[in-house]
PDB file of C-alpha atoms in Angstrom:
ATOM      1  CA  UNK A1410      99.794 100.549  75.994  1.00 78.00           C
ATOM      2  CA  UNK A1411     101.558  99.634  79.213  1.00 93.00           C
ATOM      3  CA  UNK A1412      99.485 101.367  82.473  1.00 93.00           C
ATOM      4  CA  UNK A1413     101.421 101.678  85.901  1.00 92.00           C
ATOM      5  CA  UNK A1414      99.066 100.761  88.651  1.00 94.00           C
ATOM      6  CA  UNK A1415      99.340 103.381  91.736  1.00 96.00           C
ATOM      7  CA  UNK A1416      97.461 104.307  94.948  1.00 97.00           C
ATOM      8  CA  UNK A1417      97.191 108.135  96.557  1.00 98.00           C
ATOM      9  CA  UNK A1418      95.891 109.711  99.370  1.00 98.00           C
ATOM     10  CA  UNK A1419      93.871 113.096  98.963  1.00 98.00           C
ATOM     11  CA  UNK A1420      94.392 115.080 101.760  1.00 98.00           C
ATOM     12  CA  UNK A1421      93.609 118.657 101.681  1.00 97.00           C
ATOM     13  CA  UNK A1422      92.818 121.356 104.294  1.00 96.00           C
ATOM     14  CA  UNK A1423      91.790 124.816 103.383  1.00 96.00           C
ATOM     15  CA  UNK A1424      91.523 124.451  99.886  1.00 97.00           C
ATOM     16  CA  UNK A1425      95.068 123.047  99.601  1.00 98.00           C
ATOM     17  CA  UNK A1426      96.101 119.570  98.843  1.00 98.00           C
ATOM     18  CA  UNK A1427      99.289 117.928 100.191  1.00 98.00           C
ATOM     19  CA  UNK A1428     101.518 116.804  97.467  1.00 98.00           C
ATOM     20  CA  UNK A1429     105.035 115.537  98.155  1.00 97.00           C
ATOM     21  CA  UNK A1430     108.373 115.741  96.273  1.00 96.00           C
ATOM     22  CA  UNK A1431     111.307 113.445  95.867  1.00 94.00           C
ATOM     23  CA  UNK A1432     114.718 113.905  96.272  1.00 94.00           C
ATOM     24  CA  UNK A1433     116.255 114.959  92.966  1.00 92.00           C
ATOM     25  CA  UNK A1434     113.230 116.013  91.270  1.00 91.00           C
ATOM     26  CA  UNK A1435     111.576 119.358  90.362  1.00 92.00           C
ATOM     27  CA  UNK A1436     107.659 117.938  90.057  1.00 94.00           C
ATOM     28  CA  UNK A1437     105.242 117.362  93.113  1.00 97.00           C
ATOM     29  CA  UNK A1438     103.202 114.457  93.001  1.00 96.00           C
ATOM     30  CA  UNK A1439      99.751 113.335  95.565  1.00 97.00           C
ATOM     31  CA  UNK A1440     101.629 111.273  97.744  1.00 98.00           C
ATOM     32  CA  UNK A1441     101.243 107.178  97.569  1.00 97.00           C
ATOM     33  CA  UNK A1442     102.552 104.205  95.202  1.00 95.00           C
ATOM     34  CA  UNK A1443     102.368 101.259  93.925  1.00 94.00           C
ATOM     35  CA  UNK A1444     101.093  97.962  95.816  1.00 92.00           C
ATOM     36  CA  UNK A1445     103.382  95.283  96.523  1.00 92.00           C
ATOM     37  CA  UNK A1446     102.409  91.511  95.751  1.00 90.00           C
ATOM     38  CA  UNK A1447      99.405  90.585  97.523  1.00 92.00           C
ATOM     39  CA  UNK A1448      98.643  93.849  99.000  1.00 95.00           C
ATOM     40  CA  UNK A1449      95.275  95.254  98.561  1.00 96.00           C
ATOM     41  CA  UNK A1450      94.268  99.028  98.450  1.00 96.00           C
ATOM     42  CA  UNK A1451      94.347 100.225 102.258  1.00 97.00           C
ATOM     43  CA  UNK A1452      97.685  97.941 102.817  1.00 97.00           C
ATOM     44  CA  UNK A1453      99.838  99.304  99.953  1.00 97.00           C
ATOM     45  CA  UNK A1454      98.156 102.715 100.362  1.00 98.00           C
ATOM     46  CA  UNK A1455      99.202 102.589 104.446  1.00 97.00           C
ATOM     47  CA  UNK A1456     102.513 101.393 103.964  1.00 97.00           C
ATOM     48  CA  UNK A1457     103.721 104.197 100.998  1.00 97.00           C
ATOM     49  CA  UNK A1458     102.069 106.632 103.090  1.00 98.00           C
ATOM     50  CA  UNK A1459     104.201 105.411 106.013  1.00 98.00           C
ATOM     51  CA  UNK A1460     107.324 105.121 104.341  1.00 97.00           C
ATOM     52  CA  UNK A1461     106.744 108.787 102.584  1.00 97.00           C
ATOM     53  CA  UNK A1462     105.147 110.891 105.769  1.00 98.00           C
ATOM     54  CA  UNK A1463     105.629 109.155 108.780  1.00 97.00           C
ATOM     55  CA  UNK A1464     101.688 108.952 109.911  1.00 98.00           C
ATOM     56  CA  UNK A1465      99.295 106.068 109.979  1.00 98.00           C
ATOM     57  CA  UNK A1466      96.221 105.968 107.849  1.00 98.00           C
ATOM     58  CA  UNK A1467      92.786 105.251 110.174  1.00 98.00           C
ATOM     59  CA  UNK A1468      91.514 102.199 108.273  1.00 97.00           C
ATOM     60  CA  UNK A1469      88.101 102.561 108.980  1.00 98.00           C
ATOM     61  CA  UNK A1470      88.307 106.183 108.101  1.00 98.00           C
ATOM     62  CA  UNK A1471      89.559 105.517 104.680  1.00 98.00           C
ATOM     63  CA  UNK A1472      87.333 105.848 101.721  1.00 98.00           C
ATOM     64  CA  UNK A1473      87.640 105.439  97.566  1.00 98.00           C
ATOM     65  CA  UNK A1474      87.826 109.230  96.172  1.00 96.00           C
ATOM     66  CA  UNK A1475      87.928 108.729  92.571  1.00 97.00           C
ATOM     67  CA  UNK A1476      90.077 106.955  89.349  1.00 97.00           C
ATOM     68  CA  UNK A1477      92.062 108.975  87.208  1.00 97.00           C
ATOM     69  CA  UNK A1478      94.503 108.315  84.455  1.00 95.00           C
ATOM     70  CA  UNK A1479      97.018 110.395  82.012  1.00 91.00           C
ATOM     71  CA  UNK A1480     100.532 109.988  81.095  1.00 88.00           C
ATOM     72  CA  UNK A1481     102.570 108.874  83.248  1.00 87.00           C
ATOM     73  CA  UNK A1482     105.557 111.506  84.150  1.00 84.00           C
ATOM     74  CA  UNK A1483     108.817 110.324  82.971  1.00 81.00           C
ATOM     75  CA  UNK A1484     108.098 107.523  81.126  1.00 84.00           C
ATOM     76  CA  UNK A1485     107.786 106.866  76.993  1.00 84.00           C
ATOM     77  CA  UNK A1486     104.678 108.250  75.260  1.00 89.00           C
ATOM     78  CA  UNK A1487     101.982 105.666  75.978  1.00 88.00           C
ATOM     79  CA  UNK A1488     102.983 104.707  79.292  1.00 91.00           C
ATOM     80  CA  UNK A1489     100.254 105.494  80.996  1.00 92.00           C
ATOM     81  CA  UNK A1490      99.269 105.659  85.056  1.00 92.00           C
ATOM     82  CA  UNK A1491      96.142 104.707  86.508  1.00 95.00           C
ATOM     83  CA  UNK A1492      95.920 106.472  90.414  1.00 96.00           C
ATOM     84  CA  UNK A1493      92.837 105.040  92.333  1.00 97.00           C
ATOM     85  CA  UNK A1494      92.878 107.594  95.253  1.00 98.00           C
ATOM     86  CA  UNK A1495      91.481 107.414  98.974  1.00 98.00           C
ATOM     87  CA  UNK A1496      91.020 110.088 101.569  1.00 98.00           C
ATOM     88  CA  UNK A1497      90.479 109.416 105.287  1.00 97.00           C
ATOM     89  CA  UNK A1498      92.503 110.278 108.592  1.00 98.00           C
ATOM     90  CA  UNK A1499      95.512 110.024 109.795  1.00 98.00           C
ATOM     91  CA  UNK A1500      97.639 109.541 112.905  1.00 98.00           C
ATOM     92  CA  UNK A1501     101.154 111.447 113.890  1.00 98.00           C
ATOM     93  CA  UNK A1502     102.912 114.520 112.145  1.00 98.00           C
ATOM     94  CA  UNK A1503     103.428 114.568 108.427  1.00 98.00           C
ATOM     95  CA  UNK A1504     107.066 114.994 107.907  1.00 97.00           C
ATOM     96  CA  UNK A1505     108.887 113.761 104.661  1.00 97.00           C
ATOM     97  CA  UNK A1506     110.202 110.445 105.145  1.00 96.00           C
ATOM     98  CA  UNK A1507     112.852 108.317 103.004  1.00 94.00           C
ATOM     99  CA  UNK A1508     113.185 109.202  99.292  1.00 93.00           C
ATOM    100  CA  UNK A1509     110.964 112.499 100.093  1.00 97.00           C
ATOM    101  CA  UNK A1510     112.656 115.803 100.359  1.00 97.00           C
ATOM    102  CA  UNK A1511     109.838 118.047 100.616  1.00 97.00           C
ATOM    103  CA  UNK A1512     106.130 118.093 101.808  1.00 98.00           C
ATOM    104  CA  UNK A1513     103.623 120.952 100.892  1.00 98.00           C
ATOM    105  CA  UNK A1514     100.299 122.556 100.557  1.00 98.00           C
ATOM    106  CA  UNK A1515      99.528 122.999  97.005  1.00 98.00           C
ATOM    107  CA  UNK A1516      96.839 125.442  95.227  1.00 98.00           C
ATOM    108  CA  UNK A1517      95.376 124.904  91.484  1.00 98.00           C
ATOM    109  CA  UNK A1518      97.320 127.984  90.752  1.00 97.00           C
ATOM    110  CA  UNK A1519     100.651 125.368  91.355  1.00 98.00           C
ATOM    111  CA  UNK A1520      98.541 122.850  88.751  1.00 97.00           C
ATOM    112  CA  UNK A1521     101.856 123.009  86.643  1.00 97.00           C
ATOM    113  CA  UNK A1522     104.282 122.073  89.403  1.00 97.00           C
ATOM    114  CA  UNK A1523     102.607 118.395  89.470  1.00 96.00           C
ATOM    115  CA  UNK A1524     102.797 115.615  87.170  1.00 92.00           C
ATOM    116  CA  UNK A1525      99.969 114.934  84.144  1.00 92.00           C
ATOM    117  CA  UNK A1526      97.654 112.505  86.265  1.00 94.00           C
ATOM    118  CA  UNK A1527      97.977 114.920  89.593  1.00 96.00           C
ATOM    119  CA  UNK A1528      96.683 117.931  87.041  1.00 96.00           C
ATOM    120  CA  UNK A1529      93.602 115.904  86.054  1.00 96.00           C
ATOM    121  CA  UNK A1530      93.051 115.600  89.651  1.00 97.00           C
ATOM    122  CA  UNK A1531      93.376 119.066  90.393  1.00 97.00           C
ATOM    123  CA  UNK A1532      91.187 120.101  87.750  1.00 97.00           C
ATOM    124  CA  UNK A1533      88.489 117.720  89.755  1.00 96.00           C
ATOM    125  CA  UNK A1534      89.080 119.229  92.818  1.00 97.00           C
ATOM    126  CA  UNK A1535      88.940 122.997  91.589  1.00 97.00           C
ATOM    127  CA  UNK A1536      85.380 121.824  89.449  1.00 96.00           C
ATOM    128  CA  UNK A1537      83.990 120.346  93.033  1.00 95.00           C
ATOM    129  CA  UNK A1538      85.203 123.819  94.563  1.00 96.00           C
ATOM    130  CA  UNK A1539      87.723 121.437  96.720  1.00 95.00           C
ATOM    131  CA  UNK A1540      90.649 123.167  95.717  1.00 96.00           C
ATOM    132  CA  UNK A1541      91.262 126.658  95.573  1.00 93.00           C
TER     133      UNK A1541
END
């Protein structure tokens, strides 16, 4: 089983969670990605979220949130994706950014607009009353 190693960064506000969607696809995902070589959490974490929002992360704001791990969207059966997630502040105005189109506040009752690993996580959220 192969597993694809990605980052994300749980930001919600009134029971919403801000999820992010690419140009040419239909499917919202938690916004983040995958570290580059030598990065470590809060430096691959800071730079996606750059590159895909246009804010800076507050480092010493930034805290581990959880592991989760599914199938990952668009990719054979047992390709799998592990997303070690962070919340914590942020500096600017989130606008999309680069390869993403579109930035919004998700519900769980948009649970099946999101990939498989972002549904595990909103199943998490709606259990901890996080997520309405």
């Amino acid at each position: 089983m192969k597993t694809i190693d990605k980052l994300a960064w749980i930001e919600i506000h009134d029971g919403r969670i801000l999820s992010t969607r690419s140009k040419g696809r239909s499917k919202y995902y938690i916004p983040g990605g995958k570290r580059e070589e030598n990065e470590n959490d809060f430096a691959a974490l800071s730079r996606e979220i750059k590159e895909e929002l246009d804010v800076d992360l507050v480092e010493e704001t930034v805290n581990y949130f959880g592991t989760f791990q599914a199938q990952a969207d668009s990719h054979p059966e047992g390709v799998e994706v592990k997303m070690t997630c962070y919340t914590g502040s942020f500096q600017g105005t989130i606008q999309p950014a680069n390869e993403i189109e579109e930035v919004v506040w998700l519900g769980y009752a948009d649970r099946e607009k999101v990939s498989p690993v972002d549904q595990i996580i909103f199943d998490w959220l709606k259990e901890e009353k996080l997520l309405s």
